[in-house]
Amino acid sequence: MKESIPLTWRRIPERYRMLGVQCETCNTKYFPKRSVCPKCRRKGKLSQIQYSGRGKIYSYTEVTSPPEGFEDQVPYILAVIELDEGARLTGQVVDAHKQDVQIGSRVEQVFRVIQRDDPEGLIHYGFKFRLV
Ligand SMILES: [Zn+2]
């Protein structure tokens, strides 16, 4: 974890952190974490692992027609990120234009506002990715 991340963010639930699990039986890594290894079923023994948050872009698309609540962010890049540890997940790539992004581009995790809820001004934070 970077030191610039406020302490409150270290305390928020693990879905906002790069926590996953690894099956000790077959060594497959999963993110987000799950309770059962689909390969090993009950024989699998899952243990929690901390992902580095670094990886590369596996595929991407530019979103111009966003879901409700994301209208103020378009256009944005939505990518499938292949983490260095092997798991894949979908995430937004921030501070990047479509022409900057390529398959194989290196990315790292950053904390950003995911969504601002109305009318109470509740703000959800989570992880996104940026080019490195
Ligand atoms: Zn397994």
PDB file of C-alpha atoms and ligand atoms in Angstrom:
ATOM      1  CA  MET A   1       0.000   0.000   0.000  1.00  0.00           C
ATOM      2  CA  LYS A   2       1.166   3.489  -0.750  1.00  0.00           C
ATOM      3  CA  GLU A   3       1.698   5.858   2.157  1.00  0.00           C
ATOM      4  CA  SER A   4      -0.390   8.499   0.439  1.00  0.00           C
ATOM      5  CA  ILE A   5      -3.534   6.433   0.946  1.00  0.00           C
ATOM      6  CA  PRO A   6      -5.420   7.890   3.921  1.00  0.00           C
ATOM      7  CA  LEU A   7      -5.806   5.699   6.951  1.00  0.00           C
ATOM      8  CA  THR A   8      -9.570   5.621   6.575  1.00  0.00           C
ATOM      9  CA  TRP A   9      -9.196   3.896   3.244  1.00  0.00           C
ATOM     10  CA  ARG A  10      -7.120   1.168   4.814  1.00  0.00           C
ATOM     11  CA  ARG A  11     -10.021   0.413   7.092  1.00  0.00           C
ATOM     12  CA  ILE A  12     -12.722   0.243   4.474  1.00  0.00           C
ATOM     13  CA  PRO A  13     -13.996  -3.179   3.456  1.00  0.00           C
ATOM     14  CA  GLU A  14     -11.765  -5.515   1.542  1.00  0.00           C
ATOM     15  CA  ARG A  15     -13.741  -5.071  -1.649  1.00  0.00           C
ATOM     16  CA  TYR A  16     -12.027  -1.694  -1.924  1.00  0.00           C
ATOM     17  CA  ARG A  17      -8.617  -3.214  -1.438  1.00  0.00           C
ATOM     18  CA  MET A  18      -6.813  -5.621  -3.682  1.00  0.00           C
ATOM     19  CA  LEU A  19      -7.516  -8.666  -1.575  1.00  0.00           C
ATOM     20  CA  GLY A  20      -8.121 -11.970  -3.221  1.00  0.00           C
ATOM     21  CA  VAL A  21      -7.582 -15.601  -2.442  1.00  0.00           C
ATOM     22  CA  GLN A  22      -5.273 -18.329  -3.616  1.00  0.00           C
ATOM     23  CA  CYS A  23      -6.120 -21.999  -3.629  1.00  0.00           C
ATOM     24  CA  GLU A  24      -3.346 -23.809  -1.787  1.00  0.00           C
ATOM     25  CA  THR A  25      -4.337 -27.069  -3.453  1.00  0.00           C
ATOM     26  CA  CYS A  26      -4.027 -26.039  -7.137  1.00  0.00           C
ATOM     27  CA  ASN A  27      -2.358 -22.595  -6.709  1.00  0.00           C
ATOM     28  CA  THR A  28      -5.017 -20.796  -8.770  1.00  0.00           C
ATOM     29  CA  LYS A  29      -5.496 -17.153  -7.752  1.00  0.00           C
ATOM     30  CA  TYR A  30      -8.861 -15.430  -7.672  1.00  0.00           C
ATOM     31  CA  PHE A  31      -9.953 -11.848  -7.557  1.00  0.00           C
ATOM     32  CA  PRO A  32     -12.296 -10.835  -6.127  1.00  0.00           C
ATOM     33  CA  LYS A  33     -12.060 -13.422  -3.398  1.00  0.00           C
ATOM     34  CA  ARG A  34     -14.403 -16.356  -3.394  1.00  0.00           C
ATOM     35  CA  SER A  35     -15.230 -18.974  -0.831  1.00  0.00           C
ATOM     36  CA  VAL A  36     -14.752 -22.109  -2.923  1.00  0.00           C
ATOM     37  CA  CYS A  37     -12.172 -23.009  -5.575  1.00  0.00           C
ATOM     38  CA  PRO A  38     -14.266 -24.086  -8.587  1.00  0.00           C
ATOM     39  CA  LYS A  39     -11.527 -26.492  -9.671  1.00  0.00           C
ATOM     40  CA  CYS A  40     -10.979 -28.236  -6.355  1.00  0.00           C
ATOM     41  CA  ARG A  41     -14.362 -27.735  -4.702  1.00  0.00           C
ATOM     42  CA  ARG A  42     -14.232 -28.972  -1.143  1.00  0.00           C
ATOM     43  CA  LYS A  43     -10.664 -30.223  -1.507  1.00  0.00           C
ATOM     44  CA  GLY A  44      -9.439 -26.690  -2.115  1.00  0.00           C
ATOM     45  CA  LYS A  45      -7.997 -24.679   0.724  1.00  0.00           C
ATOM     46  CA  LEU A  46      -8.251 -20.939   0.070  1.00  0.00           C
ATOM     47  CA  SER A  47      -6.023 -18.395   1.740  1.00  0.00           C
ATOM     48  CA  GLN A  48      -6.163 -14.619   1.434  1.00  0.00           C
ATOM     49  CA  ILE A  49      -3.578 -12.837  -0.666  1.00  0.00           C
ATOM     50  CA  GLN A  50      -2.846  -9.188  -1.259  1.00  0.00           C
ATOM     51  CA  TYR A  51      -2.615  -8.242  -4.916  1.00  0.00           C
ATOM     52  CA  SER A  52       0.007  -5.740  -6.020  1.00  0.00           C
ATOM     53  CA  GLY A  53      -2.521  -3.741  -8.040  1.00  0.00           C
ATOM     54  CA  ARG A  54      -0.187  -3.859 -11.034  1.00  0.00           C
ATOM     55  CA  GLY A  55      -0.889  -5.493 -14.309  1.00  0.00           C
ATOM     56  CA  LYS A  56      -1.499  -4.914 -17.982  1.00  0.00           C
ATOM     57  CA  ILE A  57      -4.428  -4.225 -20.240  1.00  0.00           C
ATOM     58  CA  TYR A  58      -5.881  -7.384 -21.701  1.00  0.00           C
ATOM     59  CA  SER A  59      -8.644  -5.669 -23.659  1.00  0.00           C
ATOM     60  CA  TYR A  60     -10.451  -2.342 -23.493  1.00  0.00           C
ATOM     61  CA  THR A  61     -13.298  -0.278 -24.807  1.00  0.00           C
ATOM     62  CA  GLU A  62     -14.293   3.370 -24.733  1.00  0.00           C
ATOM     63  CA  VAL A  63     -17.590   3.940 -22.957  1.00  0.00           C
ATOM     64  CA  THR A  64     -19.711   6.750 -24.340  1.00  0.00           C
ATOM     65  CA  SER A  65     -23.157   5.596 -23.152  1.00  0.00           C
ATOM     66  CA  PRO A  66     -22.653   5.063 -19.430  1.00  0.00           C
ATOM     67  CA  PRO A  67     -24.894   3.442 -16.846  1.00  0.00           C
ATOM     68  CA  GLU A  68     -26.890   5.738 -14.590  1.00  0.00           C
ATOM     69  CA  GLY A  69     -24.690   7.640 -12.182  1.00  0.00           C
ATOM     70  CA  PHE A  70     -21.657   7.694 -14.437  1.00  0.00           C
ATOM     71  CA  GLU A  71     -22.855  10.350 -16.883  1.00  0.00           C
ATOM     72  CA  ASP A  72     -20.329  12.940 -15.725  1.00  0.00           C
ATOM     73  CA  GLN A  73     -17.397  10.659 -16.489  1.00  0.00           C
ATOM     74  CA  VAL A  74     -17.866   9.922 -20.198  1.00  0.00           C
ATOM     75  CA  PRO A  75     -16.110   9.170 -22.311  1.00  0.00           C
ATOM     76  CA  TYR A  76     -14.012   6.806 -20.266  1.00  0.00           C
ATOM     77  CA  ILE A  77     -11.917   3.727 -20.844  1.00  0.00           C
ATOM     78  CA  LEU A  78     -13.154   0.446 -19.444  1.00  0.00           C
ATOM     79  CA  ALA A  79     -10.568  -2.311 -19.563  1.00  0.00           C
ATOM     80  CA  VAL A  80     -10.056  -5.915 -18.630  1.00  0.00           C
ATOM     81  CA  ILE A  81      -6.903  -5.829 -16.526  1.00  0.00           C
ATOM     82  CA  GLU A  82      -4.709  -8.871 -16.216  1.00  0.00           C
ATOM     83  CA  LEU A  83      -3.045  -8.542 -12.839  1.00  0.00           C
ATOM     84  CA  ASP A  84       0.574  -9.602 -12.508  1.00  0.00           C
ATOM     85  CA  GLU A  85      -0.545 -12.363 -10.172  1.00  0.00           C
ATOM     86  CA  GLY A  86      -2.718 -13.814 -12.917  1.00  0.00           C
ATOM     87  CA  ALA A  87      -6.296 -12.843 -12.133  1.00  0.00           C
ATOM     88  CA  ARG A  88      -8.367 -10.678 -14.470  1.00  0.00           C
ATOM     89  CA  LEU A  89     -10.845  -8.002 -13.559  1.00  0.00           C
ATOM     90  CA  THR A  90     -12.708  -5.165 -15.212  1.00  0.00           C
ATOM     91  CA  GLY A  91     -11.826  -1.634 -14.239  1.00  0.00           C
ATOM     92  CA  GLN A  92     -11.853   1.950 -15.415  1.00  0.00           C
ATOM     93  CA  VAL A  93      -8.613   3.436 -16.712  1.00  0.00           C
ATOM     94  CA  VAL A  94      -8.403   7.059 -15.583  1.00  0.00           C
ATOM     95  CA  ASP A  95      -6.418  10.014 -16.905  1.00  0.00           C
ATOM     96  CA  ALA A  96      -6.085   8.363 -20.296  1.00  0.00           C
ATOM     97  CA  HIS A  97      -7.453   8.957 -23.749  1.00  0.00           C
ATOM     98  CA  LYS A  98      -8.348   6.161 -26.076  1.00  0.00           C
ATOM     99  CA  GLN A  99      -5.293   6.802 -28.236  1.00  0.00           C
ATOM    100  CA  ASP A 100      -3.013   6.375 -25.202  1.00  0.00           C
ATOM    101  CA  VAL A 101      -4.281   2.909 -24.377  1.00  0.00           C
ATOM    102  CA  GLN A 102      -3.009  -0.260 -25.997  1.00  0.00           C
ATOM    103  CA  ILE A 103      -3.396  -3.922 -25.299  1.00  0.00           C
ATOM    104  CA  GLY A 104      -0.449  -4.788 -23.097  1.00  0.00           C
ATOM    105  CA  SER A 105      -0.106  -1.284 -21.609  1.00  0.00           C
ATOM    106  CA  ARG A 106       1.115  -1.376 -18.011  1.00  0.00           C
ATOM    107  CA  VAL A 107      -1.326  -0.119 -15.391  1.00  0.00           C
ATOM    108  CA  GLU A 108      -1.442   0.315 -11.636  1.00  0.00           C
ATOM    109  CA  GLN A 109      -4.229   0.646  -9.138  1.00  0.00           C
ATOM    110  CA  VAL A 110      -5.333   4.064  -7.910  1.00  0.00           C
ATOM    111  CA  PHE A 111      -8.063   5.083  -5.499  1.00  0.00           C
ATOM    112  CA  ARG A 112     -10.710   7.284  -7.035  1.00  0.00           C
ATOM    113  CA  VAL A 113     -14.290   8.312  -6.642  1.00  0.00           C
ATOM    114  CA  ILE A 114     -16.448   5.610  -8.202  1.00  0.00           C
ATOM    115  CA  GLN A 115     -19.821   7.301  -7.896  1.00  0.00           C
ATOM    116  CA  ARG A 116     -21.432  10.274  -6.229  1.00  0.00           C
ATOM    117  CA  ASP A 117     -24.861   9.463  -4.906  1.00  0.00           C
ATOM    118  CA  ASP A 118     -27.620  12.032  -4.819  1.00  0.00           C
ATOM    119  CA  PRO A 119     -29.174  13.648  -2.895  1.00  0.00           C
ATOM    120  CA  GLU A 120     -27.148  13.028   0.247  1.00  0.00           C
ATOM    121  CA  GLY A 121     -23.788  13.509  -1.365  1.00  0.00           C
ATOM    122  CA  LEU A 122     -22.582  10.071  -0.450  1.00  0.00           C
ATOM    123  CA  ILE A 123     -19.386   9.337  -2.314  1.00  0.00           C
ATOM    124  CA  HIS A 124     -18.193   5.831  -3.072  1.00  0.00           C
ATOM    125  CA  TYR A 125     -14.501   5.238  -3.428  1.00  0.00           C
ATOM    126  CA  GLY A 126     -12.874   2.261  -4.989  1.00  0.00           C
ATOM    127  CA  PHE A 127     -10.037   1.261  -7.188  1.00  0.00           C
ATOM    128  CA  LYS A 128      -9.458   2.250 -10.771  1.00  0.00           C
ATOM    129  CA  PHE A 129      -6.342   1.979 -12.863  1.00  0.00           C
ATOM    130  CA  ARG A 130      -3.965   4.369 -14.566  1.00  0.00           C
ATOM    131  CA  LEU A 131      -1.241   3.906 -17.132  1.00  0.00           C
ATOM    132  CA  VAL A 132       2.301   3.670 -15.802  1.00  0.00           C
TER     133      VAL A 132
HETATM  134 ZN    ZN B   1      -8.009 -25.201  -6.337  1.00  0.00          ZN
END
